[in-house]
mmCIF file of C-alpha atoms in Angstrom:
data_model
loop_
_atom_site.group_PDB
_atom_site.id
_atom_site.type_symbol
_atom_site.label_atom_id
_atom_site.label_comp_id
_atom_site.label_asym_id
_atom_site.label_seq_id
_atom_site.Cartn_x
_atom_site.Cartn_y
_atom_site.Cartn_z
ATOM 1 C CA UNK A 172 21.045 4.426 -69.490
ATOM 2 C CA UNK A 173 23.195 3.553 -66.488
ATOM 3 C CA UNK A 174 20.658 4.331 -63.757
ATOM 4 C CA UNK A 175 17.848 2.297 -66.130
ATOM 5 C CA UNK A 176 20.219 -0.215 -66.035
ATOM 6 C CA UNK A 177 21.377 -0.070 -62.374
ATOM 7 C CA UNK A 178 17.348 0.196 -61.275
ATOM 8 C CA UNK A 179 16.525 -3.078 -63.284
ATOM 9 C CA UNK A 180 19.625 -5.171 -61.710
ATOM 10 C CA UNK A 181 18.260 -4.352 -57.927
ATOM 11 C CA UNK A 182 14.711 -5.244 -59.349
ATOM 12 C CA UNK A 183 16.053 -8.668 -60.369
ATOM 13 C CA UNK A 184 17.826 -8.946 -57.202
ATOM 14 C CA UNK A 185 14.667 -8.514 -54.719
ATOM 15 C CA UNK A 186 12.506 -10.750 -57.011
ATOM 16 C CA UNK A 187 15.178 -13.368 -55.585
ATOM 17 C CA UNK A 188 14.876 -11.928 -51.956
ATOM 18 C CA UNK A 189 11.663 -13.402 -49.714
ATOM 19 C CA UNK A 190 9.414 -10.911 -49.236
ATOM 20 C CA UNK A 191 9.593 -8.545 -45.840
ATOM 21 C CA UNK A 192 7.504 -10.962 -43.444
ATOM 22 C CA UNK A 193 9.745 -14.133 -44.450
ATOM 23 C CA UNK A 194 12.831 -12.559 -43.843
ATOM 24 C CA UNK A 195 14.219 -14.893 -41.621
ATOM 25 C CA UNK A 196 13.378 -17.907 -43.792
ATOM 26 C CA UNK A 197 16.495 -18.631 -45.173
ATOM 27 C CA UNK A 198 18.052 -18.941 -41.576
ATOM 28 C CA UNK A 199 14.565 -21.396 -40.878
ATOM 29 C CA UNK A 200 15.459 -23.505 -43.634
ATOM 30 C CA UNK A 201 18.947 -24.047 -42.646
ATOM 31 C CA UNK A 202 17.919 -24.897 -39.219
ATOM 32 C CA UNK A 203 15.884 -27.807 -40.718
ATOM 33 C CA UNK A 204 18.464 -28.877 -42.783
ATOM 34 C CA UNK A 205 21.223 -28.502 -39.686
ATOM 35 C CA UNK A 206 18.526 -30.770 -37.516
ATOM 36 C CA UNK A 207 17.926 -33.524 -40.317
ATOM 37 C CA UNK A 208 21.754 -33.965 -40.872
ATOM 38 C CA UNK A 209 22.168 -34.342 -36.790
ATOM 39 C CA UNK A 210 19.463 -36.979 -36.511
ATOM 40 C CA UNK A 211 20.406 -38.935 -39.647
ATOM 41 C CA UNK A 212 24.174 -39.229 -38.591
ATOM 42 C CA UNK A 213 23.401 -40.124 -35.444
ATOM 43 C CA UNK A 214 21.149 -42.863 -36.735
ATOM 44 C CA UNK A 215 23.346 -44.039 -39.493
ATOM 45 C CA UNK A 216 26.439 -44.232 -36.672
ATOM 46 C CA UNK A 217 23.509 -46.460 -34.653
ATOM 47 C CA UNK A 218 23.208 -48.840 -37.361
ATOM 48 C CA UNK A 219 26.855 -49.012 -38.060
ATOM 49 C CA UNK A 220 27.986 -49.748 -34.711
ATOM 50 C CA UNK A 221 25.164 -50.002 -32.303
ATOM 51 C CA UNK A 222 24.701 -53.891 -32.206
ATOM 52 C CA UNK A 223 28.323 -54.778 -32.611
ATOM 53 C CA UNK A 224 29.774 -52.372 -30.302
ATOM 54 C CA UNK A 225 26.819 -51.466 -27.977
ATOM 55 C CA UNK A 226 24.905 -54.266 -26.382
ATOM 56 C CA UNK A 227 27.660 -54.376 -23.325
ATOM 57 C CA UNK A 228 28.819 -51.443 -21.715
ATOM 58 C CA UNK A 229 31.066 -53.144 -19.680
ATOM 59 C CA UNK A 230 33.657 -53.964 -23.263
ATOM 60 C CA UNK A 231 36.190 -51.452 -23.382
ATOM 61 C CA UNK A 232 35.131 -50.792 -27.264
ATOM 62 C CA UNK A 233 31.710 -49.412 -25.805
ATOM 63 C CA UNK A 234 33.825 -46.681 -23.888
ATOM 64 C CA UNK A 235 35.351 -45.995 -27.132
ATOM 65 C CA UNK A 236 32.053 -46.080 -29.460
ATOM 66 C CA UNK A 237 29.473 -44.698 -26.872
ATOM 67 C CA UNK A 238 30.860 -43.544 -24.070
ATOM 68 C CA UNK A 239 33.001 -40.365 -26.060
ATOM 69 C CA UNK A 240 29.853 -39.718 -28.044
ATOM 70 C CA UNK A 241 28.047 -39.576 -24.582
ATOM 71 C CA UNK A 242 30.798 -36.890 -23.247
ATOM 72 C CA UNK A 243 31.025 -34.999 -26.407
ATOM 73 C CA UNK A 244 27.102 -34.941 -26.939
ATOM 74 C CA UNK A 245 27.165 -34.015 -23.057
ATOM 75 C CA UNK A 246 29.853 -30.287 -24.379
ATOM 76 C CA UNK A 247 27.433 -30.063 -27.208
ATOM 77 C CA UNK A 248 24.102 -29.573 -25.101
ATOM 78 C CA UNK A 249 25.922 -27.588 -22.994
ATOM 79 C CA UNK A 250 27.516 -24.587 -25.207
ATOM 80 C CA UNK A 251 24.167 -24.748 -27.731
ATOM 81 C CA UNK A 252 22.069 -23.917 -24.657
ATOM 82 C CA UNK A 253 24.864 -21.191 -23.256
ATOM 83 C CA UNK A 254 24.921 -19.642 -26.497
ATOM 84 C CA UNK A 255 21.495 -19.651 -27.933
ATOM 85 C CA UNK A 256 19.848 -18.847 -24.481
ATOM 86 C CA UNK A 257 22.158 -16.370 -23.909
ATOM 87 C CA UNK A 258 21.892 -14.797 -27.677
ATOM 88 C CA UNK A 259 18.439 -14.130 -27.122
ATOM 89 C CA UNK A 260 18.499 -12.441 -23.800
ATOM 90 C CA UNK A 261 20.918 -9.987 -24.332
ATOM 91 C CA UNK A 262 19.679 -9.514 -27.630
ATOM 92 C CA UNK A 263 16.893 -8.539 -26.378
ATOM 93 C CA UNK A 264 14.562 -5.908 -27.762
ATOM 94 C CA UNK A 265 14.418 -3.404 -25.021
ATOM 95 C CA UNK A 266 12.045 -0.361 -27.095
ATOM 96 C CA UNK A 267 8.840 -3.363 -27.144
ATOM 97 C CA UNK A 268 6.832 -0.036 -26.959
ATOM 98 C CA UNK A 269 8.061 1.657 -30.258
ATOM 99 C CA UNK A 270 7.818 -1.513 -32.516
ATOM 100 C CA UNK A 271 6.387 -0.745 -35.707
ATOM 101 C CA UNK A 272 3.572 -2.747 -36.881
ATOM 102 C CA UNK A 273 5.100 -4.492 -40.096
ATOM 103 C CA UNK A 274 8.229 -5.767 -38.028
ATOM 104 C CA UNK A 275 6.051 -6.974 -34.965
ATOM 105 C CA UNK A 276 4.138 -9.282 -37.613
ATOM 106 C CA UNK A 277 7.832 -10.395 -39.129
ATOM 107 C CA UNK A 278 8.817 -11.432 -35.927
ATOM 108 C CA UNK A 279 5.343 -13.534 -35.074
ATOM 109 C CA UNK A 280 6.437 -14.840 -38.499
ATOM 110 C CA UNK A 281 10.082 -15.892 -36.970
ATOM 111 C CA UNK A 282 8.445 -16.974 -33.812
ATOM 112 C CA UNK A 283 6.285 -19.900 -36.043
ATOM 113 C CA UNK A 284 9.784 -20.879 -37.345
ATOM 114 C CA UNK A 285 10.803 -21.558 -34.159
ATOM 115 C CA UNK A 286 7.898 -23.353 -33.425
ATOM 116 C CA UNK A 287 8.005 -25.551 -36.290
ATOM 117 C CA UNK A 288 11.453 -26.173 -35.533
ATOM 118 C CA UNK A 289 11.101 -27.241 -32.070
ATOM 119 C CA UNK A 290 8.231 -29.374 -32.941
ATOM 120 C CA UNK A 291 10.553 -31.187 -35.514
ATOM 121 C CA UNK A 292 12.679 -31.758 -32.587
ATOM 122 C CA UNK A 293 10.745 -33.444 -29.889
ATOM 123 C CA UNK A 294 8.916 -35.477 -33.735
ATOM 124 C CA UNK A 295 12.231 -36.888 -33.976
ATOM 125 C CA UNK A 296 13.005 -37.475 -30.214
ATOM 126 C CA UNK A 297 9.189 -38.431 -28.922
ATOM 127 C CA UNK A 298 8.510 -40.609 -32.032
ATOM 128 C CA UNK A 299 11.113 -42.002 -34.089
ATOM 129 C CA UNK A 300 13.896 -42.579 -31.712
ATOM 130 C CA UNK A 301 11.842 -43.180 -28.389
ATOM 131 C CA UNK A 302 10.203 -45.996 -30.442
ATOM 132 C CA UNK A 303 13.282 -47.413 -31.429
ATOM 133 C CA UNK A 304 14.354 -47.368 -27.813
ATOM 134 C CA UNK A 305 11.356 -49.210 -26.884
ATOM 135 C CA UNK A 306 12.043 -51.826 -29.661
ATOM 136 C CA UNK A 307 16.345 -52.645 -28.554
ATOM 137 C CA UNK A 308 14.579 -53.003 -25.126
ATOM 138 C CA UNK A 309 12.826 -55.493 -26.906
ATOM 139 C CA UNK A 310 15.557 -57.734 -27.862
ATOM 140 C CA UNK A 311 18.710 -56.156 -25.641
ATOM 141 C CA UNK A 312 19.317 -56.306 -21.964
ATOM 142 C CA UNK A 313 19.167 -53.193 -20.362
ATOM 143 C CA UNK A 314 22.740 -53.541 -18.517
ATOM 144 C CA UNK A 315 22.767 -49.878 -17.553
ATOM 145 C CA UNK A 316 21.323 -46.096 -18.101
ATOM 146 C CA UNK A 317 23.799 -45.885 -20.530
ATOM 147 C CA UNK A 318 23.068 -47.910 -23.598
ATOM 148 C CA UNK A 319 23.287 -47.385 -27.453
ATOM 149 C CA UNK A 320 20.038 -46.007 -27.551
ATOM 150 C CA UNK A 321 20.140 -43.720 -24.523
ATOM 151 C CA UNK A 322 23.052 -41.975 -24.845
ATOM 152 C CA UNK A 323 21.371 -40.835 -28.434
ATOM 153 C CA UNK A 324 18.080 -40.376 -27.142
ATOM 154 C CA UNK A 325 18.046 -39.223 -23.517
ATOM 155 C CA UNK A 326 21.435 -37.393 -23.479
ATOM 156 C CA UNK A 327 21.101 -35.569 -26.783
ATOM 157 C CA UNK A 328 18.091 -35.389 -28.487
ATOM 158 C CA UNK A 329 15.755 -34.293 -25.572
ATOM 159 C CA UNK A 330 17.681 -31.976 -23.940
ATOM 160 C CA UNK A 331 18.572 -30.572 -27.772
ATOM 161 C CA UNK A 332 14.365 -30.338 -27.999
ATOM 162 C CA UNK A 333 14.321 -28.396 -24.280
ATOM 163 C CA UNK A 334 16.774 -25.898 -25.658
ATOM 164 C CA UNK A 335 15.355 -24.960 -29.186
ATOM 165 C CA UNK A 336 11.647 -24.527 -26.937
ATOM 166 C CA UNK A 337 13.498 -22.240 -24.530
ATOM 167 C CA UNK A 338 14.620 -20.640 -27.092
ATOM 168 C CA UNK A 339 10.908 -20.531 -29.067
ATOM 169 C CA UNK A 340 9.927 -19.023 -25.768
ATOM 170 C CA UNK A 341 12.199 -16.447 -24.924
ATOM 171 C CA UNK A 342 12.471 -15.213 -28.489
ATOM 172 C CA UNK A 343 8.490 -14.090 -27.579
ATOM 173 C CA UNK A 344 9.308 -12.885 -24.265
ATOM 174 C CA UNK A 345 12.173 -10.871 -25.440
ATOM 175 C CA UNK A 346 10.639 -9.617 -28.978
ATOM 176 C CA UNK A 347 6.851 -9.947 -28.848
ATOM 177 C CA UNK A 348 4.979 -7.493 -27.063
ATOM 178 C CA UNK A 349 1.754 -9.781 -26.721
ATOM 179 C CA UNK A 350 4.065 -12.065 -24.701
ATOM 180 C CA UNK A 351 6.440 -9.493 -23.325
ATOM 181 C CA UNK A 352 3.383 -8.078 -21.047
ATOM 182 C CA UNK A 353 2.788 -11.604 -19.416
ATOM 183 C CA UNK A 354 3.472 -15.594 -19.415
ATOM 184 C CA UNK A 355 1.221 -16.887 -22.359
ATOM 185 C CA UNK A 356 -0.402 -20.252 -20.723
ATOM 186 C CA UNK A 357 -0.264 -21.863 -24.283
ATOM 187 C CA UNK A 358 3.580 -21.040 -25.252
ATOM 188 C CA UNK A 359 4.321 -22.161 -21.944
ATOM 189 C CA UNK A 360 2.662 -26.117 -21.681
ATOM 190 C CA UNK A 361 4.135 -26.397 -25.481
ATOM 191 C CA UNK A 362 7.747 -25.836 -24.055
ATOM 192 C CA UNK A 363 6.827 -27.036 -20.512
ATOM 193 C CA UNK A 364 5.070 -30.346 -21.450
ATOM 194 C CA UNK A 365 7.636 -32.119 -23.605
ATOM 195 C CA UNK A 366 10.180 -30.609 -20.905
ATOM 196 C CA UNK A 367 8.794 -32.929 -18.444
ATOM 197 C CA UNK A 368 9.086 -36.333 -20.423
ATOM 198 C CA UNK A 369 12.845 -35.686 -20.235
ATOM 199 C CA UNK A 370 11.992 -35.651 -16.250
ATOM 200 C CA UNK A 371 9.845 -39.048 -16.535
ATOM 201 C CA UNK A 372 13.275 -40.481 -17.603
ATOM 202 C CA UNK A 373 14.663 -40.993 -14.164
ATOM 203 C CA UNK A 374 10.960 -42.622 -13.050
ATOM 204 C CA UNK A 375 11.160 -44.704 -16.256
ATOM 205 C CA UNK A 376 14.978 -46.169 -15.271
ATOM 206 C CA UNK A 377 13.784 -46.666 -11.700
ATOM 207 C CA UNK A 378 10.801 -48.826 -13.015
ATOM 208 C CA UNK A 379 12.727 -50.692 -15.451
ATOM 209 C CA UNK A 380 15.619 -51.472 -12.781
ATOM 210 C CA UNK A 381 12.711 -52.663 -10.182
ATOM 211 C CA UNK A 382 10.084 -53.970 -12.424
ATOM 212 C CA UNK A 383 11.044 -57.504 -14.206
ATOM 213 C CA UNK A 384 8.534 -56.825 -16.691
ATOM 214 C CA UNK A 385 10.332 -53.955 -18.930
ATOM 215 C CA UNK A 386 8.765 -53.278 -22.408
ATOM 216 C CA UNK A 387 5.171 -52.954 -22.735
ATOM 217 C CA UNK A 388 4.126 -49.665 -24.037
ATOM 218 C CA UNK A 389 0.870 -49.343 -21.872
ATOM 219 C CA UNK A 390 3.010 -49.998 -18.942
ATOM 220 C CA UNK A 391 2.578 -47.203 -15.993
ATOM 221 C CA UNK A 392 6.170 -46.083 -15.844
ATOM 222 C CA UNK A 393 5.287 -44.805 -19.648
ATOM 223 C CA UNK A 394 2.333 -42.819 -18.870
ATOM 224 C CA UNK A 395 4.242 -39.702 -18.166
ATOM 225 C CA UNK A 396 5.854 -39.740 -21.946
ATOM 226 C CA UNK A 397 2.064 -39.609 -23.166
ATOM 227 C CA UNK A 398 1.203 -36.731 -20.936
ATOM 228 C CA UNK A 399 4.234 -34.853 -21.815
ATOM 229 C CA UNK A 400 3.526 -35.111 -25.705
ATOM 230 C CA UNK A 401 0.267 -34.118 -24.833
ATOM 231 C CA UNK A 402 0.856 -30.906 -23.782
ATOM 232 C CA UNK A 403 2.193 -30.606 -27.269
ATOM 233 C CA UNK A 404 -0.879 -29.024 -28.251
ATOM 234 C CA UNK A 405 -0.569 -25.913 -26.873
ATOM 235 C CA UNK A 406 0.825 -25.172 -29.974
ATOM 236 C CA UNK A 407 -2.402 -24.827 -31.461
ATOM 237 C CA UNK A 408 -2.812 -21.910 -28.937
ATOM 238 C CA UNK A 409 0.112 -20.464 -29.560
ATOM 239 C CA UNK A 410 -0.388 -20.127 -33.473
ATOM 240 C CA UNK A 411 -3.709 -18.677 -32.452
ATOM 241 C CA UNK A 412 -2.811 -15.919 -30.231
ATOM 242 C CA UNK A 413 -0.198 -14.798 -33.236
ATOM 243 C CA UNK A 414 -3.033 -14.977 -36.166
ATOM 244 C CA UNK A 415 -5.532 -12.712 -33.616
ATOM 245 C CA UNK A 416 -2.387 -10.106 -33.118
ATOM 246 C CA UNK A 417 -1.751 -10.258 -36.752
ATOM 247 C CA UNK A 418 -4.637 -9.397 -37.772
ATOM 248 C CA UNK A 419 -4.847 -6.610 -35.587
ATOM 249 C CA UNK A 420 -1.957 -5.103 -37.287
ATOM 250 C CA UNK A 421 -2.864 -5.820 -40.737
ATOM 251 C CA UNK A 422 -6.032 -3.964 -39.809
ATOM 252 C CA UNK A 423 -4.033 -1.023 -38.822
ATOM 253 C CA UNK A 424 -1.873 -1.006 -41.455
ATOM 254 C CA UNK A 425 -4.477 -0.569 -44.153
ATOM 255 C CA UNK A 426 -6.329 2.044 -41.781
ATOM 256 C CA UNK A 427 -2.904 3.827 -41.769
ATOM 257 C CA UNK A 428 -3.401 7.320 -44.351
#
């Protein structure tokens, strides 16, 4: 009666665990939940004190406001990219050749995660905040590099992007064989193509400290942004290299005796 018992309680408990391939959803979900808590504090503290604090960086109260949430954003960056990079390089799987074929397709599962995760990143960066940059450009003088809006969006939230797609990219190169055997050309413009609008930054504050005319959204010095987001798309490649692979396995695994 015990063991009858004892069997039914760990069948109860797996109907509550996600099956084999989504067992790093949990960890995915709270990575979306960590992001959308980050971007809506930062944009509830830019509502709260960005015009009445921010529009001169020259007031002492915008060293206070801005200029600690510049350095402390600046430690942030820093340690996230030291520790996640890091994490997934000398975690590396170094036995590529033994992987069995069910946890091969539960990483390429884990590897869309990070995808979609680093996708919600440069959303919130390329999109939502970049276009509220445009618009305090709109009505705000643009004093120096370091306004309310900048030290949010330029400092923080593309670099933060940059690091979650380095880390989307090494997690293949250090636990996908399909990518472990060479540089995938699609993996590599979705990380390397948003990478480069946090480059077009320093062309954008040249042309805006040169060019009287500052906010027009077809304006050259914003060409490289569009490019950037372009690349983007890779990401279509990328999903299809993993559904070809997977398939392959699945194919093996009901050929398996």
């Amino acid at each position: 009666m015990a063991t009858t018992r004892e069997h039914t309680a760990v069948l109860v408990e797996d109907k509550k665990m996600p099956p084999w391939y989504l067992k790093d959803l949990p960890k995915y979900l709270s990575g979306f939940a960590i992001l959308t808590v980050i971007y809506m504090g930062l944009r509830i503290y830019q509502g709260a004190f960005a015009v009445s604090t921010g529009l001169d960086s020259t007031e002492p109260v915008f060293e206070i406001y801005w200029m600690r949430l510049f350095y402390i954003e600046l430690g942030v960056i820093f340690f996230f990219a030291t520790g996640a990079w890091g994490y997934l390089w000398f975690s590396r799987d170094k036995n590529l050749d033994t992987l069995e074929p069910k946890e091969e397709i539960r990483r390429y599962f884990a590897l869309t995660m990070w995808i979609s995760i680093y996708t919600f990143a440069v959303y919130w960066a390329g999109s939502y905040f970049a276009e509220q940059d445009n618009s305090w450009h709109q009505v705000a003088i643009r004093d120096t590099p370091f306004t309310a809006n900048h030290i949010i969006e330029f400092y923080f939230n593309f670099p933060l992007y940059i690091i979650l797609g380095g880390c989307a990219w090494l997690y293949a190169r250090t636990r996908l064989p399909l990518y472990a055997k060479g540089i995938s050309l699609p993996l590599t413009l979705a990380v390397f193509g948003p990478f480069m609008i946090l480059v077009s930054v320093g062309f954008n504050e040249w042309g805006h400290t040169f060019w009287f005319r500052e906010e027009f959204f077809a304006a050259p010095i914003h060409w490289g942004f569009v490019i950037g987001v372009w690349f983007a798309l890779g990401v279509g490649g990328i999903l299809l290299q993993g559904t070809t692979r997977m398939i392959e396995l699945l194919d093996g695994i009901e050929d398996a005796p």
